[in-house]
């Protein structure tokens, strides 16, 4: 069994469906069973929905009362990143599965100098409702699923960072409010700053959940503002970004 040492996995949480909670519990089970990572969860909502802490000895949990129907994920991710206890931090969605071998390889890439590493090669495999149920009942089902194809190489779902350097480079861009193209903005910012980004071989599997207000576009003013945040980063020069973030290498 591959063991991953001195790594924090951070998960911002808004429980908007039973499937979301089922997925989170399953993802936690796999991470704790297959690795030795420590996990930090921050749930922000009008009331607490996540209670399954019994037996999760390596999980730290914090609840923040938040009545905003839009989940400001980037803001809470920054709080998690600042509070993480280890120099290598993985940022995880509640519904994604990565093999422990891929996680270990990604950690090694960070230790070798990458500021950001995706623990998969771009194949983002969406599982339907029936597949997700089967996987939660028996994780070995994943080995039988077709992972040979995907859409364009993904930069979402999960990534690891050198915590100190990523925060120095701006951390999460809190201009992204709710669901938006923040995944693309992170990578573009690293590219402009000429910071190394890497990948490892293997797919990412995404468990099914219903799509609500925090899981898709709304075609309104919020989407326009989020898109503008991406465009503004793309237009910046390295010198402008260095001045904005204060990054010094």
PDB file of C-alpha atoms in Angstrom:
ATOM      1  CA  UNK A   1       0.000   0.000   0.000  1.00  0.00           C
ATOM      2  CA  UNK A   2       1.326   3.425  -0.949  1.00  0.00           C
ATOM      3  CA  UNK A   3       1.471   5.864   1.952  1.00  0.00           C
ATOM      4  CA  UNK A   4       1.556   9.620   1.429  1.00  0.00           C
ATOM      5  CA  UNK A   5       3.339  11.448   4.243  1.00  0.00           C
ATOM      6  CA  UNK A   6       3.072  15.061   5.437  1.00  0.00           C
ATOM      7  CA  UNK A   7       0.300  16.064   3.062  1.00  0.00           C
ATOM      8  CA  UNK A   8      -2.869  18.017   3.799  1.00  0.00           C
ATOM      9  CA  UNK A   9      -5.973  17.529   1.674  1.00  0.00           C
ATOM     10  CA  UNK A  10      -8.376  20.463   1.931  1.00  0.00           C
ATOM     11  CA  UNK A  11     -12.052  20.208   1.001  1.00  0.00           C
ATOM     12  CA  UNK A  12     -14.479  23.160   1.017  1.00  0.00           C
ATOM     13  CA  UNK A  13     -17.993  21.862   1.524  1.00  0.00           C
ATOM     14  CA  UNK A  14     -21.551  22.914   0.737  1.00  0.00           C
ATOM     15  CA  UNK A  15     -23.906  19.930   1.059  1.00  0.00           C
ATOM     16  CA  UNK A  16     -26.601  20.546  -1.548  1.00  0.00           C
ATOM     17  CA  UNK A  17     -27.778  16.963  -2.058  1.00  0.00           C
ATOM     18  CA  UNK A  18     -27.749  13.510  -0.478  1.00  0.00           C
ATOM     19  CA  UNK A  19     -25.411  12.363  -3.241  1.00  0.00           C
ATOM     20  CA  UNK A  20     -22.900  15.063  -2.342  1.00  0.00           C
ATOM     21  CA  UNK A  21     -22.769  13.818   1.244  1.00  0.00           C
ATOM     22  CA  UNK A  22     -22.581  10.158   0.180  1.00  0.00           C
ATOM     23  CA  UNK A  23     -19.750  11.002  -2.202  1.00  0.00           C
ATOM     24  CA  UNK A  24     -17.813  12.913   0.436  1.00  0.00           C
ATOM     25  CA  UNK A  25     -18.024  10.080   2.938  1.00  0.00           C
ATOM     26  CA  UNK A  26     -16.816   7.622   0.313  1.00  0.00           C
ATOM     27  CA  UNK A  27     -13.945   9.849  -0.820  1.00  0.00           C
ATOM     28  CA  UNK A  28     -12.893  10.326   2.815  1.00  0.00           C
ATOM     29  CA  UNK A  29     -12.988   6.584   3.380  1.00  0.00           C
ATOM     30  CA  UNK A  30     -10.714   5.954   0.394  1.00  0.00           C
ATOM     31  CA  UNK A  31      -8.238   8.693   1.294  1.00  0.00           C
ATOM     32  CA  UNK A  32      -7.967   7.567   4.916  1.00  0.00           C
ATOM     33  CA  UNK A  33      -7.846   3.876   4.060  1.00  0.00           C
ATOM     34  CA  UNK A  34      -5.324   4.115   1.235  1.00  0.00           C
ATOM     35  CA  UNK A  35      -3.033   6.957   2.351  1.00  0.00           C
ATOM     36  CA  UNK A  36      -1.809   8.718   5.483  1.00  0.00           C
ATOM     37  CA  UNK A  37      -2.854  12.222   4.459  1.00  0.00           C
ATOM     38  CA  UNK A  38      -4.507  14.599   6.889  1.00  0.00           C
ATOM     39  CA  UNK A  39      -7.780  16.150   5.747  1.00  0.00           C
ATOM     40  CA  UNK A  40      -9.205  19.585   6.515  1.00  0.00           C
ATOM     41  CA  UNK A  41     -12.902  20.188   5.786  1.00  0.00           C
ATOM     42  CA  UNK A  42     -14.603  23.566   5.975  1.00  0.00           C
ATOM     43  CA  UNK A  43     -18.378  23.451   5.674  1.00  0.00           C
ATOM     44  CA  UNK A  44     -20.133  26.781   5.083  1.00  0.00           C
ATOM     45  CA  UNK A  45     -23.928  26.808   5.189  1.00  0.00           C
ATOM     46  CA  UNK A  46     -26.938  27.919   7.201  1.00  0.00           C
ATOM     47  CA  UNK A  47     -26.630  24.758   9.279  1.00  0.00           C
ATOM     48  CA  UNK A  48     -24.253  21.828   9.650  1.00  0.00           C
ATOM     49  CA  UNK A  49     -24.938  18.818   7.450  1.00  0.00           C
ATOM     50  CA  UNK A  50     -21.699  16.866   7.768  1.00  0.00           C
ATOM     51  CA  UNK A  51     -21.553  14.914  11.045  1.00  0.00           C
ATOM     52  CA  UNK A  52     -19.708  11.708  10.137  1.00  0.00           C
ATOM     53  CA  UNK A  53     -16.526  12.379  12.102  1.00  0.00           C
ATOM     54  CA  UNK A  54     -16.548   9.192  14.156  1.00  0.00           C
ATOM     55  CA  UNK A  55     -13.558   7.088  13.196  1.00  0.00           C
ATOM     56  CA  UNK A  56     -12.012   9.887  11.126  1.00  0.00           C
ATOM     57  CA  UNK A  57      -8.971  10.452  13.324  1.00  0.00           C
ATOM     58  CA  UNK A  58      -7.015  12.396  10.693  1.00  0.00           C
ATOM     59  CA  UNK A  59      -9.843  14.779   9.776  1.00  0.00           C
ATOM     60  CA  UNK A  60     -10.125  18.346  11.062  1.00  0.00           C
ATOM     61  CA  UNK A  61     -13.549  19.908  10.575  1.00  0.00           C
ATOM     62  CA  UNK A  62     -14.782  23.468  10.872  1.00  0.00           C
ATOM     63  CA  UNK A  63     -18.265  24.851  10.336  1.00  0.00           C
ATOM     64  CA  UNK A  64     -18.883  28.452   9.274  1.00  0.00           C
ATOM     65  CA  UNK A  65     -22.408  29.850   9.311  1.00  0.00           C
ATOM     66  CA  UNK A  66     -23.114  31.290   5.882  1.00  0.00           C
ATOM     67  CA  UNK A  67     -26.591  32.154   4.610  1.00  0.00           C
ATOM     68  CA  UNK A  68     -25.463  33.144   1.117  1.00  0.00           C
ATOM     69  CA  UNK A  69     -26.987  30.684  -1.389  1.00  0.00           C
ATOM     70  CA  UNK A  70     -23.888  31.135  -3.546  1.00  0.00           C
ATOM     71  CA  UNK A  71     -20.942  29.160  -2.197  1.00  0.00           C
ATOM     72  CA  UNK A  72     -17.865  31.425  -2.287  1.00  0.00           C
ATOM     73  CA  UNK A  73     -15.529  28.480  -2.725  1.00  0.00           C
ATOM     74  CA  UNK A  74     -12.368  30.443  -3.499  1.00  0.00           C
ATOM     75  CA  UNK A  75     -12.653  32.433  -0.269  1.00  0.00           C
ATOM     76  CA  UNK A  76     -13.014  29.307   1.839  1.00  0.00           C
ATOM     77  CA  UNK A  77     -10.212  27.578  -0.034  1.00  0.00           C
ATOM     78  CA  UNK A  78      -7.851  30.385   0.895  1.00  0.00           C
ATOM     79  CA  UNK A  79      -8.832  29.961   4.536  1.00  0.00           C
ATOM     80  CA  UNK A  80      -8.116  26.237   4.281  1.00  0.00           C
ATOM     81  CA  UNK A  81      -4.798  26.804   2.537  1.00  0.00           C
ATOM     82  CA  UNK A  82      -3.608  29.255   5.177  1.00  0.00           C
ATOM     83  CA  UNK A  83      -4.643  26.874   7.978  1.00  0.00           C
ATOM     84  CA  UNK A  84      -3.174  23.695   6.428  1.00  0.00           C
ATOM     85  CA  UNK A  85      -0.473  22.108   8.564  1.00  0.00           C
ATOM     86  CA  UNK A  86       1.738  20.630   5.856  1.00  0.00           C
ATOM     87  CA  UNK A  87       3.895  22.149   3.072  1.00  0.00           C
ATOM     88  CA  UNK A  88       2.228  20.045   0.371  1.00  0.00           C
ATOM     89  CA  UNK A  89      -1.514  20.636   0.059  1.00  0.00           C
ATOM     90  CA  UNK A  90      -4.040  18.884  -2.148  1.00  0.00           C
ATOM     91  CA  UNK A  91      -7.195  20.785  -3.087  1.00  0.00           C
ATOM     92  CA  UNK A  92     -10.011  18.296  -3.560  1.00  0.00           C
ATOM     93  CA  UNK A  93     -13.608  18.458  -4.751  1.00  0.00           C
ATOM     94  CA  UNK A  94     -16.013  16.401  -2.664  1.00  0.00           C
ATOM     95  CA  UNK A  95     -16.719  13.966  -5.493  1.00  0.00           C
ATOM     96  CA  UNK A  96     -13.384  12.965  -7.044  1.00  0.00           C
ATOM     97  CA  UNK A  97     -11.379   9.749  -6.839  1.00  0.00           C
ATOM     98  CA  UNK A  98      -7.655   9.509  -7.548  1.00  0.00           C
ATOM     99  CA  UNK A  99      -5.591   6.367  -7.111  1.00  0.00           C
ATOM    100  CA  UNK A 100      -3.064   6.451  -4.239  1.00  0.00           C
ATOM    101  CA  UNK A 101      -0.268   5.749  -6.741  1.00  0.00           C
ATOM    102  CA  UNK A 102      -1.174   8.917  -8.657  1.00  0.00           C
ATOM    103  CA  UNK A 103      -1.389  10.915  -5.444  1.00  0.00           C
ATOM    104  CA  UNK A 104       2.041   9.715  -4.370  1.00  0.00           C
ATOM    105  CA  UNK A 105       3.490  10.593  -7.789  1.00  0.00           C
ATOM    106  CA  UNK A 106       1.974  14.075  -7.635  1.00  0.00           C
ATOM    107  CA  UNK A 107       3.405  14.676  -4.162  1.00  0.00           C
ATOM    108  CA  UNK A 108       6.813  13.705  -5.523  1.00  0.00           C
ATOM    109  CA  UNK A 109       6.438  16.228  -8.353  1.00  0.00           C
ATOM    110  CA  UNK A 110       5.801  18.988  -5.802  1.00  0.00           C
ATOM    111  CA  UNK A 111       8.837  17.901  -3.828  1.00  0.00           C
ATOM    112  CA  UNK A 112      10.892  17.993  -7.033  1.00  0.00           C
ATOM    113  CA  UNK A 113       9.980  21.625  -7.647  1.00  0.00           C
ATOM    114  CA  UNK A 114       6.527  21.917  -9.216  1.00  0.00           C
ATOM    115  CA  UNK A 115       4.426  24.641  -7.642  1.00  0.00           C
ATOM    116  CA  UNK A 116       1.254  22.935  -8.895  1.00  0.00           C
ATOM    117  CA  UNK A 117       0.666  19.340  -9.957  1.00  0.00           C
ATOM    118  CA  UNK A 118      -2.465  17.647 -11.236  1.00  0.00           C
ATOM    119  CA  UNK A 119      -2.660  14.074  -9.917  1.00  0.00           C
ATOM    120  CA  UNK A 120      -4.055  12.887 -13.260  1.00  0.00           C
ATOM    121  CA  UNK A 121      -3.247  13.288 -16.924  1.00  0.00           C
ATOM    122  CA  UNK A 122      -6.272  15.316 -17.987  1.00  0.00           C
ATOM    123  CA  UNK A 123      -8.751  12.460 -18.306  1.00  0.00           C
ATOM    124  CA  UNK A 124     -11.754  13.584 -16.220  1.00  0.00           C
ATOM    125  CA  UNK A 125     -14.168  10.649 -16.248  1.00  0.00           C
ATOM    126  CA  UNK A 126     -17.744  11.534 -15.301  1.00  0.00           C
ATOM    127  CA  UNK A 127     -19.593   8.586 -13.768  1.00  0.00           C
ATOM    128  CA  UNK A 128     -23.356   8.404 -14.125  1.00  0.00           C
ATOM    129  CA  UNK A 129     -25.760   7.775 -11.246  1.00  0.00           C
ATOM    130  CA  UNK A 130     -25.707   3.985 -11.582  1.00  0.00           C
ATOM    131  CA  UNK A 131     -21.931   3.785 -11.966  1.00  0.00           C
ATOM    132  CA  UNK A 132     -21.424   6.017  -8.945  1.00  0.00           C
ATOM    133  CA  UNK A 133     -23.674   3.863  -6.792  1.00  0.00           C
ATOM    134  CA  UNK A 134     -21.802   0.742  -7.900  1.00  0.00           C
ATOM    135  CA  UNK A 135     -18.416   2.337  -7.138  1.00  0.00           C
ATOM    136  CA  UNK A 136     -19.505   3.476  -3.671  1.00  0.00           C
ATOM    137  CA  UNK A 137     -20.583  -0.093  -2.950  1.00  0.00           C
ATOM    138  CA  UNK A 138     -17.377  -1.622  -4.329  1.00  0.00           C
ATOM    139  CA  UNK A 139     -14.418   0.553  -5.312  1.00  0.00           C
ATOM    140  CA  UNK A 140     -12.905  -2.248  -7.415  1.00  0.00           C
ATOM    141  CA  UNK A 141     -15.573  -1.424 -10.019  1.00  0.00           C
ATOM    142  CA  UNK A 142     -13.340   1.488 -11.046  1.00  0.00           C
ATOM    143  CA  UNK A 143     -10.842  -0.931 -12.546  1.00  0.00           C
ATOM    144  CA  UNK A 144     -13.519  -2.180 -14.970  1.00  0.00           C
ATOM    145  CA  UNK A 145     -14.650   1.241 -16.186  1.00  0.00           C
ATOM    146  CA  UNK A 146     -13.545   2.649 -19.523  1.00  0.00           C
ATOM    147  CA  UNK A 147     -11.130   5.506 -18.883  1.00  0.00           C
ATOM    148  CA  UNK A 148      -9.547   5.597 -22.330  1.00  0.00           C
ATOM    149  CA  UNK A 149     -11.222   8.779 -23.518  1.00  0.00           C
ATOM    150  CA  UNK A 150     -12.280  12.155 -22.206  1.00  0.00           C
ATOM    151  CA  UNK A 151     -13.015  15.655 -23.432  1.00  0.00           C
ATOM    152  CA  UNK A 152     -10.305  18.324 -23.527  1.00  0.00           C
ATOM    153  CA  UNK A 153      -7.632  17.862 -20.841  1.00  0.00           C
ATOM    154  CA  UNK A 154      -9.185  18.949 -17.560  1.00  0.00           C
ATOM    155  CA  UNK A 155      -7.638  21.212 -14.923  1.00  0.00           C
ATOM    156  CA  UNK A 156     -10.441  20.727 -12.387  1.00  0.00           C
ATOM    157  CA  UNK A 157     -11.381  18.353  -9.613  1.00  0.00           C
ATOM    158  CA  UNK A 158      -8.101  18.030  -7.753  1.00  0.00           C
ATOM    159  CA  UNK A 159      -4.633  19.563  -7.697  1.00  0.00           C
ATOM    160  CA  UNK A 160      -1.639  19.722  -5.362  1.00  0.00           C
ATOM    161  CA  UNK A 161       0.467  22.760  -4.564  1.00  0.00           C
ATOM    162  CA  UNK A 162       3.559  23.877  -2.780  1.00  0.00           C
ATOM    163  CA  UNK A 163       1.528  25.736  -0.171  1.00  0.00           C
ATOM    164  CA  UNK A 164       4.009  28.533   0.519  1.00  0.00           C
ATOM    165  CA  UNK A 165       4.753  29.331  -3.120  1.00  0.00           C
ATOM    166  CA  UNK A 166       1.133  29.013  -4.252  1.00  0.00           C
ATOM    167  CA  UNK A 167      -0.068  31.442  -1.595  1.00  0.00           C
ATOM    168  CA  UNK A 168       2.789  33.808  -2.466  1.00  0.00           C
ATOM    169  CA  UNK A 169       1.587  33.667  -6.078  1.00  0.00           C
ATOM    170  CA  UNK A 170      -1.871  34.826  -5.037  1.00  0.00           C
ATOM    171  CA  UNK A 171      -3.503  31.631  -3.799  1.00  0.00           C
ATOM    172  CA  UNK A 172      -7.132  31.425  -4.853  1.00  0.00           C
ATOM    173  CA  UNK A 173      -8.549  34.365  -6.786  1.00  0.00           C
ATOM    174  CA  UNK A 174     -11.506  35.435  -4.663  1.00  0.00           C
ATOM    175  CA  UNK A 175     -12.987  37.447  -7.512  1.00  0.00           C
ATOM    176  CA  UNK A 176     -14.462  34.095  -8.562  1.00  0.00           C
ATOM    177  CA  UNK A 177     -17.785  33.990  -6.749  1.00  0.00           C
ATOM    178  CA  UNK A 178     -19.630  30.702  -7.109  1.00  0.00           C
ATOM    179  CA  UNK A 179     -19.077  28.322  -9.998  1.00  0.00           C
ATOM    180  CA  UNK A 180     -16.767  29.713 -12.676  1.00  0.00           C
ATOM    181  CA  UNK A 181     -13.544  29.334 -14.674  1.00  0.00           C
ATOM    182  CA  UNK A 182     -11.231  29.592 -11.650  1.00  0.00           C
ATOM    183  CA  UNK A 183      -9.603  26.265 -12.595  1.00  0.00           C
ATOM    184  CA  UNK A 184      -8.334  27.767 -15.857  1.00  0.00           C
ATOM    185  CA  UNK A 185      -7.291  31.019 -14.152  1.00  0.00           C
ATOM    186  CA  UNK A 186      -5.046  29.177 -11.664  1.00  0.00           C
ATOM    187  CA  UNK A 187      -3.093  27.501 -14.424  1.00  0.00           C
ATOM    188  CA  UNK A 188      -2.865  30.654 -16.548  1.00  0.00           C
ATOM    189  CA  UNK A 189      -1.528  32.588 -13.566  1.00  0.00           C
ATOM    190  CA  UNK A 190       1.138  29.959 -12.930  1.00  0.00           C
ATOM    191  CA  UNK A 191       2.101  30.076 -16.615  1.00  0.00           C
ATOM    192  CA  UNK A 192       2.394  33.886 -16.660  1.00  0.00           C
ATOM    193  CA  UNK A 193       4.515  33.791 -13.490  1.00  0.00           C
ATOM    194  CA  UNK A 194       6.629  31.051 -15.135  1.00  0.00           C
ATOM    195  CA  UNK A 195       6.026  28.674 -12.228  1.00  0.00           C
ATOM    196  CA  UNK A 196       6.292  24.939 -12.977  1.00  0.00           C
ATOM    197  CA  UNK A 197       3.031  23.007 -13.384  1.00  0.00           C
ATOM    198  CA  UNK A 198       3.066  19.235 -13.907  1.00  0.00           C
ATOM    199  CA  UNK A 199       0.812  16.204 -14.318  1.00  0.00           C
ATOM    200  CA  UNK A 200       1.040  12.496 -13.566  1.00  0.00           C
ATOM    201  CA  UNK A 201      -0.273   9.542 -15.534  1.00  0.00           C
ATOM    202  CA  UNK A 202      -3.763   8.195 -14.845  1.00  0.00           C
ATOM    203  CA  UNK A 203      -7.417   9.330 -14.847  1.00  0.00           C
ATOM    204  CA  UNK A 204      -9.612  11.172 -12.365  1.00  0.00           C
ATOM    205  CA  UNK A 205     -13.090   9.781 -11.679  1.00  0.00           C
ATOM    206  CA  UNK A 206     -15.958  12.106 -10.783  1.00  0.00           C
ATOM    207  CA  UNK A 207     -18.925  10.697  -8.887  1.00  0.00           C
ATOM    208  CA  UNK A 208     -22.399  11.794  -9.935  1.00  0.00           C
ATOM    209  CA  UNK A 209     -24.362  14.449  -8.062  1.00  0.00           C
ATOM    210  CA  UNK A 210     -27.291  16.700  -9.013  1.00  0.00           C
ATOM    211  CA  UNK A 211     -26.339  20.058 -10.508  1.00  0.00           C
ATOM    212  CA  UNK A 212     -27.552  23.042  -8.530  1.00  0.00           C
ATOM    213  CA  UNK A 213     -26.818  26.757  -8.369  1.00  0.00           C
ATOM    214  CA  UNK A 214     -23.225  26.077  -7.268  1.00  0.00           C
ATOM    215  CA  UNK A 215     -22.470  23.491  -9.937  1.00  0.00           C
ATOM    216  CA  UNK A 216     -23.034  25.260 -13.230  1.00  0.00           C
ATOM    217  CA  UNK A 217     -23.510  28.460 -15.196  1.00  0.00           C
ATOM    218  CA  UNK A 218     -26.358  30.886 -14.522  1.00  0.00           C
ATOM    219  CA  UNK A 219     -25.905  32.988 -17.685  1.00  0.00           C
ATOM    220  CA  UNK A 220     -26.289  36.119 -15.590  1.00  0.00           C
ATOM    221  CA  UNK A 221     -24.215  38.913 -14.124  1.00  0.00           C
ATOM    222  CA  UNK A 222     -22.288  36.570 -11.820  1.00  0.00           C
ATOM    223  CA  UNK A 223     -21.050  34.514 -14.787  1.00  0.00           C
ATOM    224  CA  UNK A 224     -20.011  37.696 -16.596  1.00  0.00           C
ATOM    225  CA  UNK A 225     -18.018  38.880 -13.597  1.00  0.00           C
ATOM    226  CA  UNK A 226     -16.349  35.483 -13.204  1.00  0.00           C
ATOM    227  CA  UNK A 227     -15.417  35.403 -16.880  1.00  0.00           C
ATOM    228  CA  UNK A 228     -14.024  38.921 -16.589  1.00  0.00           C
ATOM    229  CA  UNK A 229     -11.804  37.775 -13.699  1.00  0.00           C
ATOM    230  CA  UNK A 230     -10.292  35.145 -16.001  1.00  0.00           C
ATOM    231  CA  UNK A 231      -9.867  37.593 -18.872  1.00  0.00           C
ATOM    232  CA  UNK A 232      -8.163  40.131 -16.619  1.00  0.00           C
ATOM    233  CA  UNK A 233      -5.586  37.560 -15.505  1.00  0.00           C
ATOM    234  CA  UNK A 234      -4.973  36.421 -19.088  1.00  0.00           C
ATOM    235  CA  UNK A 235      -4.248  40.004 -20.125  1.00  0.00           C
ATOM    236  CA  UNK A 236      -1.647  40.581 -17.412  1.00  0.00           C
ATOM    237  CA  UNK A 237       2.080  40.512 -18.046  1.00  0.00           C
ATOM    238  CA  UNK A 238       4.481  38.695 -15.772  1.00  0.00           C
ATOM    239  CA  UNK A 239       5.674  42.025 -14.388  1.00  0.00           C
ATOM    240  CA  UNK A 240       2.110  43.122 -13.617  1.00  0.00           C
ATOM    241  CA  UNK A 241       1.344  39.851 -11.850  1.00  0.00           C
ATOM    242  CA  UNK A 242       4.576  39.973  -9.887  1.00  0.00           C
ATOM    243  CA  UNK A 243       3.681  43.471  -8.710  1.00  0.00           C
ATOM    244  CA  UNK A 244       0.106  42.450  -7.873  1.00  0.00           C
ATOM    245  CA  UNK A 245       1.013  39.322  -5.904  1.00  0.00           C
ATOM    246  CA  UNK A 246       4.359  40.455  -4.524  1.00  0.00           C
ATOM    247  CA  UNK A 247       5.760  37.075  -5.552  1.00  0.00           C
ATOM    248  CA  UNK A 248       9.547  36.891  -5.341  1.00  0.00           C
ATOM    249  CA  UNK A 249      10.220  33.254  -6.262  1.00  0.00           C
TER     250      UNK A 249
END
